[in-house]
N, CA, C and O atoms as a DFTB+ gen file, in Angstrom:
272 C
 N C O
     1  1       3.086     -20.066     -27.340
     2  2       2.311     -21.186     -26.886
     3  2       1.400     -20.729     -25.745
     4  3       1.867     -20.115     -24.786
     5  1       0.138     -21.019     -25.845
     6  2      -0.822     -20.650     -24.810
     7  2      -0.763     -21.662     -23.674
     8  3      -0.601     -22.861     -23.899
     9  1      -0.896     -21.161     -22.455
    10  2      -0.910     -22.033     -21.277
    11  2      -2.145     -21.713     -20.450
    12  3      -2.593     -20.569     -20.386
    13  1      -2.678     -22.738     -19.827
    14  2      -3.828     -22.534     -18.951
    15  2      -3.372     -21.840     -17.673
    16  3      -2.256     -22.058     -17.201
    17  1      -4.231     -21.016     -17.125
    18  2      -3.968     -20.374     -15.839
    19  2      -4.640     -21.216     -14.768
    20  3      -5.839     -21.483     -14.842
    21  1      -3.871     -21.632     -13.776
    22  2      -4.398     -22.486     -12.713
    23  2      -4.578     -21.733     -11.402
    24  3      -4.988     -22.325     -10.404
    25  1      -4.278     -20.443     -11.388
    26  2      -4.438     -19.646     -10.181
    27  2      -3.596     -18.391     -10.274
    28  3      -2.927     -18.152     -11.279
    29  1      -3.634     -17.606      -9.238
    30  2      -2.808     -16.410      -9.171
    31  2      -2.375     -16.206      -7.735
    32  3      -3.034     -16.675      -6.807
    33  1      -1.272     -15.508      -7.554
    34  2      -0.730     -15.310      -6.216
    35  2      -1.372     -14.116      -5.544
    36  3      -1.935     -14.248      -4.457
    37  1      -1.300     -12.942      -6.174
    38  2      -1.939     -11.756      -5.606
    39  2      -2.112     -10.690      -6.684
    40  3      -1.482     -10.736      -7.740
    41  1      -2.959      -9.761      -6.394
    42  2      -3.218      -8.647      -7.295
    43  2      -3.606      -7.441      -6.447
    44  3      -3.897      -7.588      -5.260
    45  1      -3.613      -6.281      -7.028
    46  2      -4.016      -5.075      -6.314
    47  2      -5.206      -4.423      -6.997
    48  3      -5.334      -4.468      -8.220
    49  1      -6.068      -3.823      -6.206
    50  2      -7.228      -3.102      -6.729
    51  2      -7.248      -1.738      -6.056
    52  3      -7.226      -1.644      -4.829
    53  1      -7.289      -0.692      -6.856
    54  2      -7.345       0.667      -6.320
    55  2      -8.792       1.122      -6.249
    56  3      -9.580       0.839      -7.151
    57  1      -9.144       1.824      -5.185
    58  2     -10.496       2.346      -5.028
    59  2     -10.461       3.620      -4.197
    60  3      -9.558       3.816      -3.384
    61  1     -11.433       4.469      -4.403
    62  2     -11.601       5.650      -3.560
    63  2     -12.614       5.374      -2.447
    64  3     -12.832       6.212      -1.572
    65  1     -13.233       4.186      -2.492
    66  2     -14.265       3.831      -1.517
    67  2     -13.958       2.446      -0.945
    68  3     -14.578       1.458      -1.337
    69  1     -12.997       2.376      -0.013
    70  2     -12.604       1.088       0.563
    71  2     -13.755       0.461       1.335
    72  3     -13.916      -0.760       1.308
    73  1     -14.552       1.259       2.016
    74  2     -15.706       0.716       2.747
    75  2     -16.671       0.012       1.789
    76  3     -17.134      -1.095       2.066
    77  1     -16.967       0.657       0.671
    78  2     -17.883       0.071      -0.309
    79  2     -17.326      -1.196      -0.931
    80  3     -18.057      -2.164      -1.140
    81  1     -16.021      -1.193      -1.230
    82  2     -15.387      -2.366      -1.819
    83  2     -15.360      -3.528      -0.823
    84  3     -15.569      -4.680      -1.201
    85  1     -15.101      -3.219       0.448
    86  2     -15.120      -4.253       1.500
    87  2     -16.510      -4.887       1.578
    88  3     -16.638      -6.109       1.655
    89  1     -17.531      -4.061       1.558
    90  2     -18.911      -4.562       1.634
    91  2     -19.216      -5.478       0.450
    92  3     -19.837      -6.528       0.616
    93  1     -18.783      -5.082      -0.729
    94  2     -19.052      -5.882      -1.924
    95  2     -18.345      -7.239      -1.841
    96  3     -18.947      -8.273      -2.132
    97  1     -17.066      -7.234      -1.444
    98  2     -16.316      -8.485      -1.385
    99  2     -16.865      -9.425      -0.308
   100  3     -16.945     -10.631      -0.541
   101  1     -17.240      -8.910       0.854
   102  2     -17.834      -9.793       1.867
   103  2     -19.179     -10.317       1.374
   104  3     -19.564     -11.440       1.700
   105  1     -19.896      -9.511       0.590
   106  2     -21.150      -9.971       0.000
   107  2     -20.960     -11.113      -0.984
   108  3     -21.856     -11.938      -1.163
   109  1     -19.791     -11.166      -1.628
   110  2     -19.467     -12.259      -2.547
   111  2     -19.019     -13.510      -1.806
   112  3     -18.841     -14.561      -2.422
   113  1     -18.831     -13.415      -0.480
   114  2     -18.429     -14.579       0.310
   115  2     -16.951     -14.635       0.646
   116  3     -16.485     -15.630       1.202
   117  1     -16.197     -13.578       0.318
   118  2     -14.774     -13.554       0.638
   119  2     -14.568     -13.200       2.110
   120  3     -15.400     -12.525       2.716
   121  1     -13.461     -13.658       2.676
   122  2     -13.051     -13.293       4.025
   123  2     -11.988     -12.217       3.914
   124  3     -11.054     -12.358       3.125
   125  1     -12.108     -11.138       4.692
   126  2     -11.158     -10.037       4.643
   127  2     -10.374      -9.939       5.937
   128  3     -10.909     -10.161       7.023
   129  1      -9.093      -9.602       5.807
   130  2      -8.258      -9.355       6.981
   131  2      -8.650      -8.006       7.584
   132  3      -9.362      -7.232       6.944
   133  1      -8.204      -7.719       8.784
   134  2      -8.437      -6.383       9.334
   135  2      -7.769      -5.317       8.456
   136  3      -6.762      -5.584       7.800
   137  1      -8.332      -4.132       8.454
   138  2      -7.777      -3.027       7.668
   139  2      -6.421      -2.614       8.239
   140  3      -6.255      -2.511       9.454
   141  1      -5.478      -2.385       7.369
   142  2      -4.130      -1.987       7.763
   143  2      -3.787      -0.672       7.067
   144  3      -3.650      -0.626       5.844
   145  1      -3.650       0.392       7.851
   146  2      -3.278       1.691       7.273
   147  2      -1.777       1.738       7.071
   148  3      -1.014       1.260       7.911
   149  1      -1.357       2.312       5.960
   150  2       0.069       2.458       5.678
   151  2       0.650       3.568       6.548
   152  3       0.012       4.597       6.773
   153  1       1.860       3.344       7.029
   154  2       2.568       4.345       7.825
   155  2       3.608       5.030       6.939
   156  3       4.373       4.364       6.241
   157  1       3.631       6.352       6.971
   158  2       4.522       7.137       6.119
   159  2       5.264       8.164       6.953
   160  3       4.727       8.690       7.928
   161  1       6.502       8.448       6.566
   162  2       7.271       9.518       7.204
   163  2       7.138      10.778       6.360
   164  3       7.266      10.730       5.137
   165  1       6.882      11.894       7.012
   166  2       6.766      13.168       6.291
   167  2       8.116      13.551       5.702
   168  3       8.196      14.013       4.564
   169  1       9.177      13.357       6.481
   170  2      10.540      13.670       6.032
   171  2      11.449      12.521       6.437
   172  3      11.159      11.824       7.410
   173  1      12.546      12.307       5.710
   174  2      13.475      11.242       6.093
   175  2      13.926      11.389       7.544
   176  3      14.265      12.484       7.992
   177  1      13.925      10.283       8.265
   178  2      14.358      10.275       9.654
   179  2      13.271      10.586      10.658
   180  3      13.463      10.364      11.853
   181  1      12.122      11.100      10.204
   182  2      11.015      11.376      11.131
   183  2      10.213      10.105      11.365
   184  3      10.196       9.219      10.511
   185  1       9.551      10.005      12.507
   186  2       8.766       8.798      12.777
   187  2       7.580       8.698      11.811
   188  3       7.012       9.713      11.407
   189  1       7.218       7.478      11.452
   190  2       6.069       7.309      10.551
   191  2       4.756       7.634      11.251
   192  3       4.599       7.424      12.454
   193  1       3.831       8.145      10.474
   194  2       2.477       8.454      10.947
   195  2       1.487       7.782       9.999
   196  3       1.833       7.514       8.848
   197  1       0.257       7.502      10.455
   198  2      -0.727       6.901       9.564
   199  2      -0.957       7.782       8.328
   200  3      -1.187       8.987       8.434
   201  1      -0.886       7.147       7.166
   202  2      -1.102       7.861       5.918
   203  2      -2.561       7.808       5.483
   204  3      -3.443       7.422       6.249
   205  1      -2.787       8.195       4.264
   206  2      -4.160       8.252       3.742
   207  2      -4.492       7.016       2.899
   208  3      -5.491       7.013       2.179
   209  1      -3.667       5.968       2.980
   210  2      -3.935       4.746       2.230
   211  2      -4.016       3.563       3.201
   212  3      -3.489       3.613       4.312
   213  1      -4.684       2.510       2.755
   214  2      -4.850       1.313       3.581
   215  2      -4.967       0.106       2.674
   216  3      -5.107       0.231       1.458
   217  1      -4.907      -1.067       3.291
   218  2      -5.084      -2.298       2.520
   219  2      -5.814      -3.332       3.355
   220  3      -5.866      -3.254       4.582
   221  1      -6.372      -4.297       2.651
   222  2      -6.952      -5.482       3.272
   223  2      -6.601      -6.664       2.396
   224  3      -6.483      -6.530       1.179
   225  1      -6.437      -7.806       3.006
   226  2      -6.172      -9.024       2.259
   227  2      -7.474      -9.796       2.132
   228  3      -8.228      -9.918       3.097
   229  1      -7.734     -10.312       0.949
   230  2      -8.958     -11.044       0.666
   231  2      -8.632     -12.518       0.488
   232  3      -7.744     -12.864      -0.290
   233  1      -9.332     -13.381       1.192
   234  2      -9.168     -14.827       1.046
   235  2     -10.387     -15.382       0.329
   236  3     -11.531     -15.164       0.729
   237  1     -10.105     -16.097      -0.733
   238  2     -11.200     -16.680      -1.529
   239  2     -11.756     -17.907      -0.827
   240  3     -11.028     -18.614      -0.130
   241  1     -13.049     -18.160      -1.011
   242  2     -13.619     -19.395      -0.474
   243  2     -12.929     -20.582      -1.141
   244  3     -12.718     -20.573      -2.353
   245  1     -12.583     -21.586      -0.371
   246  2     -11.887     -22.764      -0.910
   247  2     -12.877     -23.755      -1.465
   248  3     -13.948     -23.981      -0.900
   249  1     -12.498     -24.343      -2.585
   250  2     -13.296     -25.440      -3.128
   251  2     -12.812     -26.726      -2.502
   252  3     -11.619     -26.857      -2.227
   253  1     -13.681     -27.668      -2.270
   254  2     -13.224     -28.945      -1.728
   255  2     -12.298     -29.628      -2.737
   256  3     -12.484     -29.507      -3.948
   257  1     -11.313     -30.337      -2.226
   258  2     -10.399     -31.079      -3.104
   259  2     -11.170     -32.190      -3.803
   260  3     -12.048     -32.813      -3.206
   261  1     -10.841     -32.438      -5.072
   262  2     -11.551     -33.522      -5.781
   263  2     -11.258     -34.862      -5.120
   264  3     -10.137     -35.118      -4.681
   265  1     -12.264     -35.700      -5.055
   266  2     -12.071     -37.013      -4.449
   267  2     -11.324     -37.911      -5.441
   268  3     -11.476     -37.792      -6.656
   269  1     -10.527     -38.798      -4.887
   270  2      -9.751     -39.704      -5.754
   271  2     -10.249     -41.107      -5.698
   272  3      -9.703     -41.983      -6.368
């Protein structure tokens, strides 16, 4: 049985150019959180250090609620 999709919770997008992707999404009107670099430990028990990956959260522009 097919069901309509009414939204989604989250998804991931991989890129080699986070700066370019950020520029594109802000150009579409999305709001982005500050960049957050992932912290990784080189060996178990060692303190984490900034890794080579990062993330940002994207907030979609909200549509006004339908009037009743």
